[in-house]
PDB file of C-alpha atoms in Angstrom:
ATOM      1  CA  GLY A   3      15.051  -3.408  60.606  1.00  0.00           C
ATOM      2  CA  ALA A   4      11.443  -2.400  60.278  1.00  0.00           C
ATOM      3  CA  GLY A   5      10.188  -1.162  56.973  1.00  0.00           C
ATOM      4  CA  VAL A   6       7.357   1.228  56.253  1.00  0.00           C
ATOM      5  CA  SER A   7       4.176   0.141  57.959  1.00  0.00           C
ATOM      6  CA  GLN A   8       0.620   1.168  57.192  1.00  0.00           C
ATOM      7  CA  THR A   9      -2.546   0.701  59.159  1.00  0.00           C
ATOM      8  CA  PRO A  10      -5.139  -0.522  58.688  1.00  0.00           C
ATOM      9  CA  SER A  11      -4.327  -2.976  55.909  1.00  0.00           C
ATOM     10  CA  ASN A  12      -7.945  -2.926  54.826  1.00  0.00           C
ATOM     11  CA  LYS A  13     -10.653  -0.373  55.425  1.00  0.00           C
ATOM     12  CA  VAL A  14     -14.263  -0.671  54.359  1.00  0.00           C
ATOM     13  CA  THR A  15     -16.464   2.352  54.831  1.00  0.00           C
ATOM     14  CA  GLU A  16     -19.709   3.776  53.621  1.00  0.00           C
ATOM     15  CA  LYS A  17     -20.106   6.647  51.238  1.00  0.00           C
ATOM     16  CA  GLY A  18     -19.987   9.950  53.069  1.00  0.00           C
ATOM     17  CA  LYS A  19     -17.937   8.715  56.018  1.00  0.00           C
ATOM     18  CA  TYR A  20     -14.590  10.047  57.237  1.00  0.00           C
ATOM     19  CA  VAL A  21     -11.482   7.844  57.227  1.00  0.00           C
ATOM     20  CA  GLU A  22      -7.922   8.124  58.452  1.00  0.00           C
ATOM     21  CA  LEU A  23      -5.033   6.113  57.085  1.00  0.00           C
ATOM     22  CA  ARG A  24      -1.793   5.901  59.010  1.00  0.00           C
ATOM     23  CA  CYS A  25       1.795   5.553  57.847  1.00  0.00           C
ATOM     24  CA  ASP A  26       4.875   4.796  59.954  1.00  0.00           C
ATOM     25  CA  PRO A  27       7.993   5.525  57.890  1.00  0.00           C
ATOM     26  CA  ILE A  28      11.412   4.015  58.316  1.00  0.00           C
ATOM     27  CA  SER A  29      13.112   5.585  61.302  1.00  0.00           C
ATOM     28  CA  GLY A  30      15.294   8.502  60.276  1.00  0.00           C
ATOM     29  CA  HIS A  31      13.697   9.039  56.883  1.00  0.00           C
ATOM     30  CA  THR A  32      12.897  12.711  56.511  1.00  0.00           C
ATOM     31  CA  ALA A  33      10.860  12.460  53.317  1.00  0.00           C
ATOM     32  CA  LEU A  34       7.439  10.799  53.264  1.00  0.00           C
ATOM     33  CA  TYR A  35       5.151  10.285  50.293  1.00  0.00           C
ATOM     34  CA  TRP A  36       1.566   9.239  49.725  1.00  0.00           C
ATOM     35  CA  TYR A  37       0.438   7.634  46.488  1.00  0.00           C
ATOM     36  CA  ARG A  38      -2.872   6.170  45.381  1.00  0.00           C
ATOM     37  CA  GLN A  39      -3.094   3.080  43.203  1.00  0.00           C
ATOM     38  CA  SER A  40      -6.365   2.348  41.481  1.00  0.00           C
ATOM     39  CA  LEU A  41      -7.092  -1.039  39.962  1.00  0.00           C
ATOM     40  CA  GLY A  42      -5.011  -1.632  36.860  1.00  0.00           C
ATOM     41  CA  GLN A  43      -3.043   1.565  37.276  1.00  0.00           C
ATOM     42  CA  GLY A  44       0.358   2.555  38.518  1.00  0.00           C
ATOM     43  CA  PRO A  45       0.738   4.548  41.726  1.00  0.00           C
ATOM     44  CA  GLU A  46      -0.355   8.154  41.415  1.00  0.00           C
ATOM     45  CA  PHE A  47       1.339  10.806  43.535  1.00  0.00           C
ATOM     46  CA  LEU A  48      -0.730  12.598  46.161  1.00  0.00           C
ATOM     47  CA  ILE A  49       1.552  14.506  48.536  1.00  0.00           C
ATOM     48  CA  TYR A  50       4.985  14.494  50.052  1.00  0.00           C
ATOM     49  CA  PHE A  51       6.466  15.813  53.247  1.00  0.00           C
ATOM     50  CA  GLN A  52       9.951  16.959  54.048  1.00  0.00           C
ATOM     51  CA  GLY A  53      10.003  16.848  57.819  1.00  0.00           C
ATOM     52  CA  THR A  54       6.747  18.223  59.177  1.00  0.00           C
ATOM     53  CA  GLY A  55       5.803  20.358  56.205  1.00  0.00           C
ATOM     54  CA  ALA A  56       4.066  19.396  53.011  1.00  0.00           C
ATOM     55  CA  ALA A  57       6.621  20.179  50.318  1.00  0.00           C
ATOM     56  CA  ASP A  58       4.232  19.342  47.481  1.00  0.00           C
ATOM     57  CA  ASP A  59       0.520  18.640  47.825  1.00  0.00           C
ATOM     58  CA  SER A  60      -0.351  19.197  44.195  1.00  0.00           C
ATOM     59  CA  GLY A  61      -1.457  15.605  43.736  1.00  0.00           C
ATOM     60  CA  LEU A  62      -4.324  15.762  46.218  1.00  0.00           C
ATOM     61  CA  PRO A  63      -7.443  15.410  44.046  1.00  0.00           C
ATOM     62  CA  ASN A  64      -9.651  17.854  45.980  1.00  0.00           C
ATOM     63  CA  ASP A  65     -10.163  19.462  49.367  1.00  0.00           C
ATOM     64  CA  ARG A  66     -11.681  16.312  50.843  1.00  0.00           C
ATOM     65  CA  PHE A  67      -8.150  14.953  51.074  1.00  0.00           C
ATOM     66  CA  PHE A  68      -5.735  16.193  53.707  1.00  0.00           C
ATOM     67  CA  ALA A  69      -2.546  14.832  55.245  1.00  0.00           C
ATOM     68  CA  VAL A  70      -0.493  15.713  58.289  1.00  0.00           C
ATOM     69  CA  ARG A  71       2.854  14.802  59.749  1.00  0.00           C
ATOM     70  CA  PRO A  72       2.971  16.785  62.983  1.00  0.00           C
ATOM     71  CA  GLU A  73       6.209  15.446  64.447  1.00  0.00           C
ATOM     72  CA  GLY A  74       8.054  14.640  61.261  1.00  0.00           C
ATOM     73  CA  SER A  75       7.580  10.909  61.582  1.00  0.00           C
ATOM     74  CA  VAL A  76       4.136   9.289  61.457  1.00  0.00           C
ATOM     75  CA  SER A  77       1.749  10.644  58.865  1.00  0.00           C
ATOM     76  CA  THR A  78      -2.023  10.441  58.581  1.00  0.00           C
ATOM     77  CA  LEU A  79      -3.969  10.759  55.364  1.00  0.00           C
ATOM     78  CA  LYS A  80      -7.484  11.978  56.021  1.00  0.00           C
ATOM     79  CA  ILE A  81     -10.390  11.678  53.632  1.00  0.00           C
ATOM     80  CA  GLN A  82     -13.664  13.445  54.345  1.00  0.00           C
ATOM     81  CA  ARG A  83     -17.059  12.608  52.869  1.00  0.00           C
ATOM     82  CA  THR A  84     -15.708   9.548  51.109  1.00  0.00           C
ATOM     83  CA  GLU A  85     -16.972   8.697  47.638  1.00  0.00           C
ATOM     84  CA  ARG A  86     -16.997   5.381  45.803  1.00  0.00           C
ATOM     85  CA  GLY A  87     -14.341   6.749  43.481  1.00  0.00           C
ATOM     86  CA  ASP A  88     -11.950   7.013  46.410  1.00  0.00           C
ATOM     87  CA  SER A  89     -11.716   3.223  46.529  1.00  0.00           C
ATOM     88  CA  ALA A  90      -8.091   2.313  45.869  1.00  0.00           C
ATOM     89  CA  VAL A  91      -4.917   1.144  47.553  1.00  0.00           C
ATOM     90  CA  TYR A  92      -3.204   4.001  49.338  1.00  0.00           C
ATOM     91  CA  LEU A  93       0.551   3.610  49.435  1.00  0.00           C
ATOM     92  CA  CYS A  94       2.996   5.343  51.698  1.00  0.00           C
ATOM     93  CA  ALA A  95       6.716   5.582  51.024  1.00  0.00           C
ATOM     94  CA  SER A  96       9.679   7.130  52.774  1.00  0.00           C
ATOM     95  CA  SER A  97      13.213   8.029  51.832  1.00  0.00           C
ATOM     96  CA  THR A  98      16.254   9.833  53.081  1.00  0.00           C
ATOM     97  CA  GLU A  99      16.674  13.492  52.124  1.00  0.00           C
ATOM     98  CA  LEU A 100      15.117  14.393  48.824  1.00  0.00           C
ATOM     99  CA  ALA A 101      18.350  15.010  46.927  1.00  0.00           C
ATOM    100  CA  GLY A 102      16.374  15.831  43.847  1.00  0.00           C
ATOM    101  CA  GLY A 103      14.478  12.588  43.907  1.00  0.00           C
ATOM    102  CA  ARG A 104      17.418  10.285  43.274  1.00  0.00           C
ATOM    103  CA  ASN A 105      17.003   8.347  46.461  1.00  0.00           C
ATOM    104  CA  GLU A 106      15.094   5.117  46.669  1.00  0.00           C
ATOM    105  CA  GLN A 107      11.593   5.371  48.037  1.00  0.00           C
ATOM    106  CA  PHE A 108      10.713   2.490  50.336  1.00  0.00           C
ATOM    107  CA  PHE A 109       7.081   1.530  50.108  1.00  0.00           C
ATOM    108  CA  GLY A 110       4.712   0.145  52.664  1.00  0.00           C
ATOM    109  CA  PRO A 111       2.237  -2.651  51.866  1.00  0.00           C
ATOM    110  CA  GLY A 112      -0.608  -0.181  51.433  1.00  0.00           C
ATOM    111  CA  THR A 113      -4.087   0.307  52.817  1.00  0.00           C
ATOM    112  CA  ARG A 114      -6.889  -1.018  50.643  1.00  0.00           C
ATOM    113  CA  LEU A 115      -9.812   1.389  50.980  1.00  0.00           C
ATOM    114  CA  THR A 116     -13.251   0.282  49.833  1.00  0.00           C
ATOM    115  CA  VAL A 117     -16.083   2.785  49.843  1.00  0.00           C
ATOM    116  CA  LEU A 118     -19.503   1.135  49.577  1.00  0.00           C
TER     117      LEU A 118
ATOM    118  CA  ALA B  25       6.402  17.494  32.645  1.00  0.00           C
ATOM    119  CA  GLN B  26       7.293  13.871  32.939  1.00  0.00           C
ATOM    120  CA  SER B  27       5.448  10.748  31.922  1.00  0.00           C
ATOM    121  CA  VAL B  28       6.032   7.035  31.560  1.00  0.00           C
ATOM    122  CA  THR B  29       4.713   4.554  29.019  1.00  0.00           C
ATOM    123  CA  GLN B  30       4.983   0.838  29.568  1.00  0.00           C
ATOM    124  CA  LEU B  31       4.273  -1.099  26.417  1.00  0.00           C
ATOM    125  CA  GLY B  32       2.300  -4.245  27.104  1.00  0.00           C
ATOM    126  CA  SER B  33       0.154  -4.575  30.190  1.00  0.00           C
ATOM    127  CA  HIS B  34       0.759  -8.336  30.187  1.00  0.00           C
ATOM    128  CA  VAL B  35       3.855 -10.284  29.191  1.00  0.00           C
ATOM    129  CA  SER B  36       4.101 -14.072  29.286  1.00  0.00           C
ATOM    130  CA  VAL B  37       7.320 -16.062  28.969  1.00  0.00           C
ATOM    131  CA  SER B  38       8.401 -19.617  29.561  1.00  0.00           C
ATOM    132  CA  GLU B  39      10.711 -20.424  32.420  1.00  0.00           C
ATOM    133  CA  GLY B  40      14.286 -19.954  31.212  1.00  0.00           C
ATOM    134  CA  ALA B  41      13.329 -17.531  28.436  1.00  0.00           C
ATOM    135  CA  LEU B  42      14.427 -13.931  28.084  1.00  0.00           C
ATOM    136  CA  VAL B  43      12.369 -11.338  29.905  1.00  0.00           C
ATOM    137  CA  LEU B  44      11.963  -7.947  28.228  1.00  0.00           C
ATOM    138  CA  LEU B  45       9.697  -5.296  29.748  1.00  0.00           C
ATOM    139  CA  ARG B  46       9.536  -2.023  27.876  1.00  0.00           C
ATOM    140  CA  CYS B  47       9.519   1.473  29.315  1.00  0.00           C
ATOM    141  CA  ASN B  48       9.644   4.803  27.533  1.00  0.00           C
ATOM    142  CA  TYR B  49       9.626   8.134  29.296  1.00  0.00           C
ATOM    143  CA  SER B  50       9.355  11.787  28.562  1.00  0.00           C
ATOM    144  CA  SER B  51      11.247  14.307  30.620  1.00  0.00           C
ATOM    145  CA  SER B  52      12.334  17.892  30.122  1.00  0.00           C
ATOM    146  CA  VAL B  53      15.558  17.289  32.049  1.00  0.00           C
ATOM    147  CA  PRO B  54      17.860  14.300  32.477  1.00  0.00           C
ATOM    148  CA  PRO B  55      15.696  11.884  34.402  1.00  0.00           C
ATOM    149  CA  TYR B  56      16.126   9.574  37.300  1.00  0.00           C
ATOM    150  CA  LEU B  57      14.672   6.210  36.309  1.00  0.00           C
ATOM    151  CA  PHE B  58      13.474   3.346  38.448  1.00  0.00           C
ATOM    152  CA  TRP B  59      12.015  -0.122  38.123  1.00  0.00           C
ATOM    153  CA  TYR B  60       9.918  -1.446  40.970  1.00  0.00           C
ATOM    154  CA  VAL B  61       8.395  -4.903  41.400  1.00  0.00           C
ATOM    155  CA  GLN B  62       5.166  -5.630  43.244  1.00  0.00           C
ATOM    156  CA  TYR B  63       4.276  -9.099  44.449  1.00  0.00           C
ATOM    157  CA  PRO B  64       0.689  -9.853  45.439  1.00  0.00           C
ATOM    158  CA  ASN B  65      -0.332  -8.152  48.671  1.00  0.00           C
ATOM    159  CA  GLN B  66       3.096  -6.622  49.120  1.00  0.00           C
ATOM    160  CA  GLY B  67       4.565  -3.161  48.740  1.00  0.00           C
ATOM    161  CA  LEU B  68       6.663  -2.047  45.821  1.00  0.00           C
ATOM    162  CA  GLN B  69      10.283  -3.135  45.971  1.00  0.00           C
ATOM    163  CA  LEU B  70      13.063  -1.394  44.099  1.00  0.00           C
ATOM    164  CA  LEU B  71      14.732  -3.556  41.445  1.00  0.00           C
ATOM    165  CA  LEU B  72      17.187  -1.001  40.121  1.00  0.00           C
ATOM    166  CA  LYS B  73      17.651   2.690  39.396  1.00  0.00           C
ATOM    167  CA  TYR B  74      19.537   4.993  37.087  1.00  0.00           C
ATOM    168  CA  THR B  75      20.597   8.429  38.275  1.00  0.00           C
ATOM    169  CA  THR B  76      23.917   9.266  36.627  1.00  0.00           C
ATOM    170  CA  GLY B  77      26.954   7.453  35.293  1.00  0.00           C
ATOM    171  CA  ALA B  78      26.933   4.048  33.640  1.00  0.00           C
ATOM    172  CA  THR B  79      23.868   3.609  31.475  1.00  0.00           C
ATOM    173  CA  LEU B  80      23.641  -0.155  32.005  1.00  0.00           C
ATOM    174  CA  VAL B  81      22.315  -0.707  35.472  1.00  0.00           C
ATOM    175  CA  LYS B  82      22.265  -4.020  37.268  1.00  0.00           C
ATOM    176  CA  GLY B  83      19.701  -4.753  39.922  1.00  0.00           C
ATOM    177  CA  ILE B  84      18.537  -7.498  42.190  1.00  0.00           C
ATOM    178  CA  ASN B  85      17.425 -10.970  41.127  1.00  0.00           C
ATOM    179  CA  GLY B  86      19.438 -10.870  37.903  1.00  0.00           C
ATOM    180  CA  PHE B  87      17.574  -7.948  36.323  1.00  0.00           C
ATOM    181  CA  GLU B  88      19.226  -5.141  34.442  1.00  0.00           C
ATOM    182  CA  ALA B  89      18.157  -2.105  32.464  1.00  0.00           C
ATOM    183  CA  GLU B  90      19.824   0.215  30.017  1.00  0.00           C
ATOM    184  CA  PHE B  91      19.214   3.948  29.840  1.00  0.00           C
ATOM    185  CA  LYS B  92      19.108   5.020  26.186  1.00  0.00           C
ATOM    186  CA  LYS B  93      18.764   8.761  25.975  1.00  0.00           C
ATOM    187  CA  SER B  94      18.367   8.826  22.192  1.00  0.00           C
ATOM    188  CA  GLU B  95      15.418   6.431  22.432  1.00  0.00           C
ATOM    189  CA  THR B  96      14.081   7.812  25.739  1.00  0.00           C
ATOM    190  CA  SER B  97      13.889   4.223  26.927  1.00  0.00           C
ATOM    191  CA  PHE B  98      14.746   2.246  30.030  1.00  0.00           C
ATOM    192  CA  HIS B  99      13.799  -1.339  29.188  1.00  0.00           C
ATOM    193  CA  LEU B 100      14.122  -4.043  31.833  1.00  0.00           C
ATOM    194  CA  THR B 101      15.663  -7.392  30.944  1.00  0.00           C
ATOM    195  CA  LYS B 102      16.591 -10.688  32.495  1.00  0.00           C
ATOM    196  CA  PRO B 103      18.340 -13.412  30.493  1.00  0.00           C
ATOM    197  CA  SER B 104      16.475 -16.355  32.024  1.00  0.00           C
ATOM    198  CA  ALA B 105      13.067 -16.130  33.649  1.00  0.00           C
ATOM    199  CA  HIS B 106      12.297 -17.945  36.857  1.00  0.00           C
ATOM    200  CA  MET B 107       8.883 -18.844  38.203  1.00  0.00           C
ATOM    201  CA  SER B 108       9.495 -16.527  41.140  1.00  0.00           C
ATOM    202  CA  ASP B 109       9.750 -13.560  38.748  1.00  0.00           C
ATOM    203  CA  ALA B 110       5.992 -13.602  38.213  1.00  0.00           C
ATOM    204  CA  ALA B 111       4.798 -10.239  39.524  1.00  0.00           C
ATOM    205  CA  GLU B 112       3.810  -6.765  38.388  1.00  0.00           C
ATOM    206  CA  TYR B 113       6.574  -4.423  37.300  1.00  0.00           C
ATOM    207  CA  PHE B 114       6.437  -0.647  37.334  1.00  0.00           C
ATOM    208  CA  CYS B 115       8.717   1.817  35.623  1.00  0.00           C
ATOM    209  CA  ALA B 116       8.976   5.266  37.228  1.00  0.00           C
ATOM    210  CA  VAL B 117      10.664   8.566  36.453  1.00  0.00           C
ATOM    211  CA  GLY B 118      11.591  11.443  38.700  1.00  0.00           C
ATOM    212  CA  ARG B 119      13.507  14.716  38.854  1.00  0.00           C
ATOM    213  CA  GLY B 120      13.015  18.061  37.211  1.00  0.00           C
ATOM    214  CA  SER B 121      10.749  20.564  38.880  1.00  0.00           C
ATOM    215  CA  THR B 122       8.903  17.793  40.674  1.00  0.00           C
ATOM    216  CA  LEU B 123      11.558  17.059  43.250  1.00  0.00           C
ATOM    217  CA  GLY B 124      10.888  13.837  45.074  1.00  0.00           C
ATOM    218  CA  ARG B 125       7.684  12.729  43.431  1.00  0.00           C
ATOM    219  CA  LEU B 126       7.760   9.826  41.022  1.00  0.00           C
ATOM    220  CA  TYR B 127       5.656   9.318  37.929  1.00  0.00           C
ATOM    221  CA  PHE B 128       4.762   5.672  37.399  1.00  0.00           C
ATOM    222  CA  GLY B 129       3.755   3.748  34.337  1.00  0.00           C
ATOM    223  CA  ARG B 130       0.629   1.613  34.378  1.00  0.00           C
ATOM    224  CA  GLY B 131       2.576  -1.536  35.085  1.00  0.00           C
ATOM    225  CA  THR B 132       3.304  -4.786  33.272  1.00  0.00           C
ATOM    226  CA  GLN B 133       2.102  -8.087  34.682  1.00  0.00           C
ATOM    227  CA  LEU B 134       4.706 -10.777  34.047  1.00  0.00           C
ATOM    228  CA  THR B 135       3.549 -14.394  33.878  1.00  0.00           C
ATOM    229  CA  VAL B 136       6.113 -17.185  33.793  1.00  0.00           C
ATOM    230  CA  TRP B 137       5.021 -20.571  32.449  1.00  0.00           C
ATOM    231  CA  PRO B 138       6.724 -23.784  33.534  1.00  0.00           C
TER     232      PRO B 138
END
């Protein structure tokens, strides 16, 4: 079966531009997570969705970052007025119901964002 | 609050030698603990997890980890390293008030020499 997919795999943009990163979770997974992985670091939590709603967006670094999941499946992470410091690999993961976080999160291959 | 410390950003072993990757955590409640592996240009793959029950957990590819509450540790081991084990390994902790989200360590890059 298909795993978590993310598009694009690579995105190069200029400082100040707007970007959208897409995540297709595993079919039937109700929970969806976004993480950011900077060079030499472990993944850092950004936001997660249970269904269509953002259950926890406390990891979003500032109001330039926004994510949606309008139909409870595909999610889009949106970054406005990109800065060089936003350069990182953005990871998406999905899992079955939260169950207090005990369930395995399945990760996509990530989108490598480079802001010039 | 929860946090994860992985001791040693790089570990090198010879093929056939013991692999030991260290992970210590802090958590205000009994944690859920995970080890993930990341191969180049691939997503993170779960090796094993501890939620409740037996403290010695066996995972894929011959890896295992033991939850030691008194030491707040969850070290990853494998008796005999294989060349294909070369990858980056991440320890992660979850649960508590932060339902769903995981806190990751900085990762340990494992190199296996022939």
